[in-house]
Amino acid sequence: MTGAPAMLDNKLVKWVDQRLPIFTMMQHSAIDYPTPKNLSYWWNFGSLAGFMLVVMIVSGVFLAMHYTPHVDYAFASVERIMRDVNYGWLIRYIHMNGASMFFIAVYIHLFRGMYYGSYKAPRELLWWLGIVILLLMMATAFMGYVLPWGQMSFWGATVITNLFSAIPFVGNWIVTLLWGGFSVDNPTLNRFYSLHYLLPFVIVGVVGAHIWALHTTKSNNPLGIDIKGPQDTIPFHPYYTAKDMFGVGVFMVVYALFVFFAPNLLGDPANYIPANPLQTPAHIVPEWYFLPYYAILRATPDNFIGSWMGFTLVPAKLAGVILMFGSILLLFVLPWLDTSRVRSARFRPIYKWVFWLFVICCAALTWAGSQPPEGPALWVARLGTFYYFFHLIVLMPLIGWFERPLALPKSIAEPVLSGGKA
Amino acid sequence: MADTAKPGHPGGAHDDSNRRDFLFMLTGAAGAVGVASVAWPFIHFMNPSADVLALSSTEVNIEPIKVGQSITVVWRGKPVFIRRRTSEEIKQAADVNIKSLRDPQPDSARVKKPEWLILVGICTHLGCVPLGQKLGDPRGDFSGWFCPCHGSHYDTSGRVRLGPAPANLAVPPYAFLTDTTVKIG
Ligand code: HEM
Ligand code: FES
């Protein structure tokens, strides 16, 4: 299937390719790339995330042409984009809801990886690069949300930058450094804008490395078994280019429904009130894609760890911050926490169910994060936080150890040829 | 190495490699110092600039504030709470067993005149502005302030009593210029 690139028949293409083998590279990575023939629709979300990254950069660069990063003008400039700039409302709603669609795609992509064991050897670095992308996206989206300078922009920025003050000894110094002042103010807005413009391009670079690692280890697949030979694969083009395009089409229908019919459904109305440093909104909530972490942050009871004879080892504030960052950083060691050698949950009778408990746990944390931290919501947050870490630290090693996996098929081609009955 | 060592230089190879190691480390160290000295301007670039630092102070006329009333003024971009406490509130603040506090401080260490409580109105948890300044605001379980963000309660001396905040509301530097004017900062 890796014949000589057909496009090299063209003389100009050939001339360029001999000097800079860009066409050969495209041929290898986007056309010939041998892809498992059994990929399901869950494998569409990688390309969907890539698509969203492009959408965010294009819409963002256009927004930047009319946006003013100054505390006195930022809010008004965004309102001007909405009302006066030609199609400004469209570009802004594309960007605003695009962030949500980007996170939806990436979260599904990530859960897909967890279900099918895509993080296991030899794909650990591929998984790591994915988590790095997630962290960069979170930083980018957080700083982007500050730009319109509404009440949630301001108070979200205040609460999140203040997290760093929990770091012992250097905390306050770091917070002042982040702010460039004594509170979230104009210097903060300016640097966030600078970084909000920069980080997406850093993400492009890491995505490049992510795909490079993917093409080195090759794609995982719903059976989680290795590619044994050419009979297990089909070339990426036209099979998966077509399937990915179809996925983009369906995804865009959903995206368009948000943009045109419910553009503010996922947002907080308080962000249409200009920032007021003297008045905190009664209920500060981040965008939906940050809610699980926010729930974890607020779940720790006062004097959580080692409160003993009136002496607190780790104050609640620091504990919450450690748990929140830990919830993501722990994903880096998932390849080693999972002791099972079988990748796909399809052949893991116990993990298969426990995985869905984990998904439910994340959904419950999302809900808890949207509520004020009291009553039942607080208890859901606490239980959910406990279960989140229990799943990763205790269940993953334990289940891999005692679970008896089902027999694996001999090859990808076998069940595909026998009609998919695995 | 031994081949290139000069004849008549006993153990030359050895000496030479030592000298090279040393030069190598010296170059490396100089390079590290160079990188650090270039990095610092970039880091410090992000710190508050001279105009932001220029210590601004705010003078407030406190005459119109009645007993039991509070006002909020701005100092360095932050809200500052000024509360003229009732004798009951003062007593409540003084009667607390200091040892039971998370951030133990007697009320007397937090005021210049017991009637006037002056605080930076920023929750020491994650920086929200606590409620309790306006009439009808919730004041929490200890009649001081209540932070709606994550539920910290402060007492009538601005000390944290409940919730995730680790420390008491800060007391800004201030001075009474006259009986009715206070200068903050
Ligand atoms: C990883 C990709 C990106 C993500 C996740 C992202 C996310 C966001 C978010 C959540 C907002 C707030 C939207 C709102 O509530 O109004 C925003 C605003 C903004 N972003 Fe981005 N962004 C990305 C890329 C970019 C790029 C490459 C630029 C180019 C300069 C850009 C420029 C802007 C501007 C000017 C605003 C302020 C206007 C507004 O608030 O609508 N963004 N971004
Ligand atoms: S900021 Fe006040 S309780 Fe968290």
PDB file of N, CA and C in Angstrom, chain A residues 252-315:
ATOM      1  N   MET A 252     -20.356  19.629  13.491  1.00  0.00           N
ATOM      2  CA  MET A 252     -20.670  21.018  13.162  1.00  0.00           C
ATOM      3  C   MET A 252     -22.167  21.303  13.267  1.00  0.00           C
ATOM      4  N   VAL A 253     -22.996  20.292  13.047  1.00  0.00           N
ATOM      5  CA  VAL A 253     -24.432  20.500  13.218  1.00  0.00           C
ATOM      6  C   VAL A 253     -24.716  20.854  14.679  1.00  0.00           C
ATOM      7  N   VAL A 254     -24.141  20.085  15.585  1.00  0.00           N
ATOM      8  CA  VAL A 254     -24.340  20.353  17.017  1.00  0.00           C
ATOM      9  C   VAL A 254     -23.782  21.724  17.381  1.00  0.00           C
ATOM     10  N   TYR A 255     -22.575  21.988  16.899  1.00  0.00           N
ATOM     11  CA  TYR A 255     -21.897  23.261  17.152  1.00  0.00           C
ATOM     12  C   TYR A 255     -22.783  24.420  16.660  1.00  0.00           C
ATOM     13  N   ALA A 256     -23.324  24.269  15.457  1.00  0.00           N
ATOM     14  CA  ALA A 256     -24.156  25.326  14.875  1.00  0.00           C
ATOM     15  C   ALA A 256     -25.434  25.533  15.693  1.00  0.00           C
ATOM     16  N   LEU A 257     -25.972  24.447  16.241  1.00  0.00           N
ATOM     17  CA  LEU A 257     -27.169  24.599  17.074  1.00  0.00           C
ATOM     18  C   LEU A 257     -26.869  25.525  18.247  1.00  0.00           C
ATOM     19  N   PHE A 258     -25.713  25.349  18.854  1.00  0.00           N
ATOM     20  CA  PHE A 258     -25.331  26.239  19.951  1.00  0.00           C
ATOM     21  C   PHE A 258     -25.139  27.664  19.441  1.00  0.00           C
ATOM     22  N   VAL A 259     -24.332  27.807  18.394  1.00  0.00           N
ATOM     23  CA  VAL A 259     -23.975  29.147  17.926  1.00  0.00           C
ATOM     24  C   VAL A 259     -25.219  29.948  17.525  1.00  0.00           C
ATOM     25  N   PHE A 260     -26.157  29.280  16.829  1.00  0.00           N
ATOM     26  CA  PHE A 260     -27.282  30.038  16.273  1.00  0.00           C
ATOM     27  C   PHE A 260     -28.534  30.038  17.146  1.00  0.00           C
ATOM     28  N   PHE A 261     -28.691  29.005  17.975  1.00  0.00           N
ATOM     29  CA  PHE A 261     -29.956  28.928  18.717  1.00  0.00           C
ATOM     30  C   PHE A 261     -29.804  29.051  20.228  1.00  0.00           C
ATOM     31  N   ALA A 262     -28.616  28.765  20.745  1.00  0.00           N
ATOM     32  CA  ALA A 262     -28.447  28.858  22.197  1.00  0.00           C
ATOM     33  C   ALA A 262     -27.040  29.332  22.532  1.00  0.00           C
ATOM     34  N   PRO A 263     -26.643  30.496  21.980  1.00  0.00           N
ATOM     35  CA  PRO A 263     -25.236  30.895  22.106  1.00  0.00           C
ATOM     36  C   PRO A 263     -24.804  31.176  23.541  1.00  0.00           C
ATOM     37  N   ASN A 264     -25.768  31.490  24.423  1.00  0.00           N
ATOM     38  CA  ASN A 264     -25.373  31.805  25.792  1.00  0.00           C
ATOM     39  C   ASN A 264     -25.779  30.746  26.789  1.00  0.00           C
ATOM     40  N   LEU A 265     -26.264  29.610  26.274  1.00  0.00           N
ATOM     41  CA  LEU A 265     -26.744  28.549  27.155  1.00  0.00           C
ATOM     42  C   LEU A 265     -25.642  28.074  28.101  1.00  0.00           C
ATOM     43  N   LEU A 266     -24.426  27.920  27.571  1.00  0.00           N
ATOM     44  CA  LEU A 266     -23.347  27.362  28.383  1.00  0.00           C
ATOM     45  C   LEU A 266     -22.619  28.431  29.185  1.00  0.00           C
ATOM     46  N   GLY A 267     -22.927  29.709  28.911  1.00  0.00           N
ATOM     47  CA  GLY A 267     -22.211  30.782  29.592  1.00  0.00           C
ATOM     48  C   GLY A 267     -22.957  31.265  30.827  1.00  0.00           C
ATOM     49  N   ASP A 268     -22.292  32.123  31.570  1.00  0.00           N
ATOM     50  CA  ASP A 268     -22.908  32.658  32.782  1.00  0.00           C
ATOM     51  C   ASP A 268     -23.379  34.080  32.508  1.00  0.00           C
ATOM     52  N   PRO A 269     -24.664  34.378  32.776  1.00  0.00           N
ATOM     53  CA  PRO A 269     -25.166  35.731  32.487  1.00  0.00           C
ATOM     54  C   PRO A 269     -24.370  36.809  33.208  1.00  0.00           C
ATOM     55  N   ALA A 270     -23.783  36.475  34.365  1.00  0.00           N
ATOM     56  CA  ALA A 270     -23.045  37.487  35.117  1.00  0.00           C
ATOM     57  C   ALA A 270     -21.880  38.052  34.328  1.00  0.00           C
ATOM     58  N   ASN A 271     -21.457  37.351  33.260  1.00  0.00           N
ATOM     59  CA  ASN A 271     -20.334  37.890  32.508  1.00  0.00           C
ATOM     60  C   ASN A 271     -20.767  38.986  31.538  1.00  0.00           C
ATOM     61  N   TYR A 272     -22.052  39.272  31.498  1.00  0.00           N
ATOM     62  CA  TYR A 272     -22.519  40.440  30.749  1.00  0.00           C
ATOM     63  C   TYR A 272     -22.668  41.655  31.662  1.00  0.00           C
ATOM     64  N   ILE A 273     -22.187  41.549  32.898  1.00  0.00           N
ATOM     65  CA  ILE A 273     -22.107  42.699  33.800  1.00  0.00           C
ATOM     66  C   ILE A 273     -20.634  43.100  33.856  1.00  0.00           C
ATOM     67  N   PRO A 274     -20.305  44.373  33.621  1.00  0.00           N
ATOM     68  CA  PRO A 274     -18.888  44.769  33.636  1.00  0.00           C
ATOM     69  C   PRO A 274     -18.219  44.447  34.975  1.00  0.00           C
ATOM     70  N   ALA A 275     -16.937  44.138  34.917  1.00  0.00           N
ATOM     71  CA  ALA A 275     -16.198  43.767  36.118  1.00  0.00           C
ATOM     72  C   ALA A 275     -16.278  44.858  37.183  1.00  0.00           C
ATOM     73  N   ASN A 276     -16.514  44.462  38.416  1.00  0.00           N
ATOM     74  CA  ASN A 276     -16.544  45.402  39.530  1.00  0.00           C
ATOM     75  C   ASN A 276     -15.694  44.847  40.671  1.00  0.00           C
ATOM     76  N   PRO A 277     -14.487  45.427  40.858  1.00  0.00           N
ATOM     77  CA  PRO A 277     -13.565  44.885  41.853  1.00  0.00           C
ATOM     78  C   PRO A 277     -14.086  45.005  43.289  1.00  0.00           C
ATOM     79  N   LEU A 278     -15.144  45.774  43.504  1.00  0.00           N
ATOM     80  CA  LEU A 278     -15.606  45.953  44.877  1.00  0.00           C
ATOM     81  C   LEU A 278     -16.791  45.059  45.216  1.00  0.00           C
ATOM     82  N   GLN A 279     -17.287  44.336  44.243  1.00  0.00           N
ATOM     83  CA  GLN A 279     -18.441  43.504  44.541  1.00  0.00           C
ATOM     84  C   GLN A 279     -18.324  42.123  43.928  1.00  0.00           C
ATOM     85  N   THR A 280     -18.259  41.131  44.801  1.00  0.00           N
ATOM     86  CA  THR A 280     -18.183  39.750  44.339  1.00  0.00           C
ATOM     87  C   THR A 280     -19.594  39.260  44.027  1.00  0.00           C
ATOM     88  N   PRO A 281     -19.793  38.590  42.888  1.00  0.00           N
ATOM     89  CA  PRO A 281     -21.116  38.014  42.638  1.00  0.00           C
ATOM     90  C   PRO A 281     -21.431  36.976  43.718  1.00  0.00           C
ATOM     91  N   ALA A 282     -22.729  36.806  43.993  1.00  0.00           N
ATOM     92  CA  ALA A 282     -23.114  35.916  45.086  1.00  0.00           C
ATOM     93  C   ALA A 282     -22.607  34.496  44.865  1.00  0.00           C
ATOM     94  N   HIS A 283     -22.469  34.094  43.631  1.00  0.00           N
ATOM     95  CA  HIS A 283     -22.142  32.703  43.353  1.00  0.00           C
ATOM     96  C   HIS A 283     -21.166  32.668  42.181  1.00  0.00           C
ATOM     97  N   ILE A 284     -19.895  32.409  42.484  1.00  0.00           N
ATOM     98  CA  ILE A 284     -18.901  32.363  41.421  1.00  0.00           C
ATOM     99  C   ILE A 284     -18.806  30.949  40.882  1.00  0.00           C
ATOM    100  N   VAL A 285     -19.017  30.792  39.583  1.00  0.00           N
ATOM    101  CA  VAL A 285     -18.810  29.477  38.971  1.00  0.00           C
ATOM    102  C   VAL A 285     -17.975  29.636  37.711  1.00  0.00           C
ATOM    103  N   PRO A 286     -17.076  28.693  37.476  1.00  0.00           N
ATOM    104  CA  PRO A 286     -16.323  28.724  36.229  1.00  0.00           C
ATOM    105  C   PRO A 286     -17.163  28.152  35.094  1.00  0.00           C
ATOM    106  N   GLU A 287     -16.638  28.173  33.886  1.00  0.00           N
ATOM    107  CA  GLU A 287     -17.295  27.534  32.755  1.00  0.00           C
ATOM    108  C   GLU A 287     -17.437  26.038  33.030  1.00  0.00           C
ATOM    109  N   TRP A 288     -18.388  25.392  32.356  1.00  0.00           N
ATOM    110  CA  TRP A 288     -18.728  24.007  32.691  1.00  0.00           C
ATOM    111  C   TRP A 288     -17.534  23.076  32.651  1.00  0.00           C
ATOM    112  N   TYR A 289     -16.597  23.350  31.708  1.00  0.00           N
ATOM    113  CA  TYR A 289     -15.491  22.391  31.567  1.00  0.00           C
ATOM    114  C   TYR A 289     -14.509  22.437  32.731  1.00  0.00           C
ATOM    115  N   PHE A 290     -14.656  23.418  33.625  1.00  0.00           N
ATOM    116  CA  PHE A 290     -13.793  23.443  34.807  1.00  0.00           C
ATOM    117  C   PHE A 290     -14.512  22.980  36.067  1.00  0.00           C
ATOM    118  N   LEU A 291     -15.801  22.686  35.960  1.00  0.00           N
ATOM    119  CA  LEU A 291     -16.582  22.414  37.171  1.00  0.00           C
ATOM    120  C   LEU A 291     -16.071  21.232  38.005  1.00  0.00           C
ATOM    121  N   PRO A 292     -15.671  20.099  37.400  1.00  0.00           N
ATOM    122  CA  PRO A 292     -15.219  18.989  38.252  1.00  0.00           C
ATOM    123  C   PRO A 292     -14.030  19.388  39.129  1.00  0.00           C
ATOM    124  N   TYR A 293     -13.097  20.139  38.550  1.00  0.00           N
ATOM    125  CA  TYR A 293     -11.917  20.535  39.326  1.00  0.00           C
ATOM    126  C   TYR A 293     -12.317  21.528  40.412  1.00  0.00           C
ATOM    127  N   TYR A 294     -13.274  22.374  40.077  1.00  0.00           N
ATOM    128  CA  TYR A 294     -13.745  23.360  41.044  1.00  0.00           C
ATOM    129  C   TYR A 294     -14.412  22.654  42.221  1.00  0.00           C
ATOM    130  N   ALA A 295     -15.163  21.579  41.920  1.00  0.00           N
ATOM    131  CA  ALA A 295     -15.799  20.808  42.994  1.00  0.00           C
ATOM    132  C   ALA A 295     -14.736  20.196  43.896  1.00  0.00           C
ATOM    133  N   ILE A 296     -13.674  19.668  43.292  1.00  0.00           N
ATOM    134  CA  ILE A 296     -12.603  19.047  44.078  1.00  0.00           C
ATOM    135  C   ILE A 296     -11.924  20.099  44.949  1.00  0.00           C
ATOM    136  N   LEU A 297     -11.696  21.269  44.355  1.00  0.00           N
ATOM    137  CA  LEU A 297     -11.049  22.364  45.090  1.00  0.00           C
ATOM    138  C   LEU A 297     -11.802  22.708  46.368  1.00  0.00           C
ATOM    139  N   ARG A 298     -13.152  22.684  46.268  1.00  0.00           N
ATOM    140  CA  ARG A 298     -13.942  23.146  47.407  1.00  0.00           C
ATOM    141  C   ARG A 298     -14.398  22.006  48.310  1.00  0.00           C
ATOM    142  N   ALA A 299     -13.960  20.784  48.005  1.00  0.00           N
ATOM    143  CA  ALA A 299     -14.491  19.639  48.743  1.00  0.00           C
ATOM    144  C   ALA A 299     -13.829  19.432  50.093  1.00  0.00           C
ATOM    145  N   THR A 300     -12.572  19.910  50.243  1.00  0.00           N
ATOM    146  CA  THR A 300     -11.851  19.569  51.469  1.00  0.00           C
ATOM    147  C   THR A 300     -12.452  20.255  52.684  1.00  0.00           C
ATOM    148  N   PRO A 301     -12.728  19.457  53.715  1.00  0.00           N
ATOM    149  CA  PRO A 301     -13.212  20.054  54.961  1.00  0.00           C
ATOM    150  C   PRO A 301     -12.110  20.914  55.578  1.00  0.00           C
ATOM    151  N   ASP A 302     -12.482  21.834  56.459  1.00  0.00           N
ATOM    152  CA  ASP A 302     -11.472  22.655  57.146  1.00  0.00           C
ATOM    153  C   ASP A 302     -10.451  21.754  57.822  1.00  0.00           C
ATOM    154  N   ASN A 303      -9.222  22.221  57.807  1.00  0.00           N
ATOM    155  CA  ASN A 303      -8.152  21.478  58.473  1.00  0.00           C
ATOM    156  C   ASN A 303      -8.189  20.016  58.082  1.00  0.00           C
ATOM    157  N   PHE A 304      -8.082  19.791  56.799  1.00  0.00           N
ATOM    158  CA  PHE A 304      -8.301  18.483  56.234  1.00  0.00           C
ATOM    159  C   PHE A 304      -7.313  17.445  56.747  1.00  0.00           C
ATOM    160  N   ILE A 305      -6.037  17.665  56.484  1.00  0.00           N
ATOM    161  CA  ILE A 305      -5.060  16.628  56.804  1.00  0.00           C
ATOM    162  C   ILE A 305      -4.306  16.985  58.075  1.00  0.00           C
ATOM    163  N   GLY A 306      -4.190  16.044  58.954  1.00  0.00           N
ATOM    164  CA  GLY A 306      -3.315  16.185  60.101  1.00  0.00           C
ATOM    165  C   GLY A 306      -3.729  17.285  61.046  1.00  0.00           C
ATOM    166  N   SER A 307      -5.022  17.540  61.142  1.00  0.00           N
ATOM    167  CA  SER A 307      -5.438  18.479  62.152  1.00  0.00           C
ATOM    168  C   SER A 307      -5.404  17.730  63.470  1.00  0.00           C
ATOM    169  N   TRP A 308      -4.488  18.098  64.314  1.00  0.00           N
ATOM    170  CA  TRP A 308      -4.184  17.252  65.436  1.00  0.00           C
ATOM    171  C   TRP A 308      -3.699  18.140  66.571  1.00  0.00           C
ATOM    172  N   MET A 309      -4.392  18.118  67.668  1.00  0.00           N
ATOM    173  CA  MET A 309      -4.063  18.947  68.812  1.00  0.00           C
ATOM    174  C   MET A 309      -3.907  20.410  68.405  1.00  0.00           C
ATOM    175  N   GLY A 310      -4.853  20.877  67.624  1.00  0.00           N
ATOM    176  CA  GLY A 310      -4.849  22.289  67.244  1.00  0.00           C
ATOM    177  C   GLY A 310      -3.729  22.668  66.308  1.00  0.00           C
ATOM    178  N   PHE A 311      -3.091  21.675  65.711  1.00  0.00           N
ATOM    179  CA  PHE A 311      -1.956  21.961  64.848  1.00  0.00           C
ATOM    180  C   PHE A 311      -2.277  21.439  63.457  1.00  0.00           C
ATOM    181  N   THR A 312      -2.294  22.329  62.477  1.00  0.00           N
ATOM    182  CA  THR A 312      -2.703  21.908  61.141  1.00  0.00           C
ATOM    183  C   THR A 312      -1.501  21.745  60.237  1.00  0.00           C
ATOM    184  N   LEU A 313      -1.320  20.528  59.731  1.00  0.00           N
ATOM    185  CA  LEU A 313      -0.195  20.260  58.841  1.00  0.00           C
ATOM    186  C   LEU A 313      -0.439  20.877  57.469  1.00  0.00           C
ATOM    187  N   VAL A 314      -1.562  20.511  56.890  1.00  0.00           N
ATOM    188  CA  VAL A 314      -1.909  21.026  55.571  1.00  0.00           C
ATOM    189  C   VAL A 314      -3.246  21.734  55.681  1.00  0.00           C
ATOM    190  N   PRO A 315      -3.254  23.062  55.611  1.00  0.00           N
ATOM    191  CA  PRO A 315      -4.536  23.765  55.740  1.00  0.00           C
ATOM    192  C   PRO A 315      -5.464  23.415  54.582  1.00  0.00           C
TER     193      PRO A 315
END
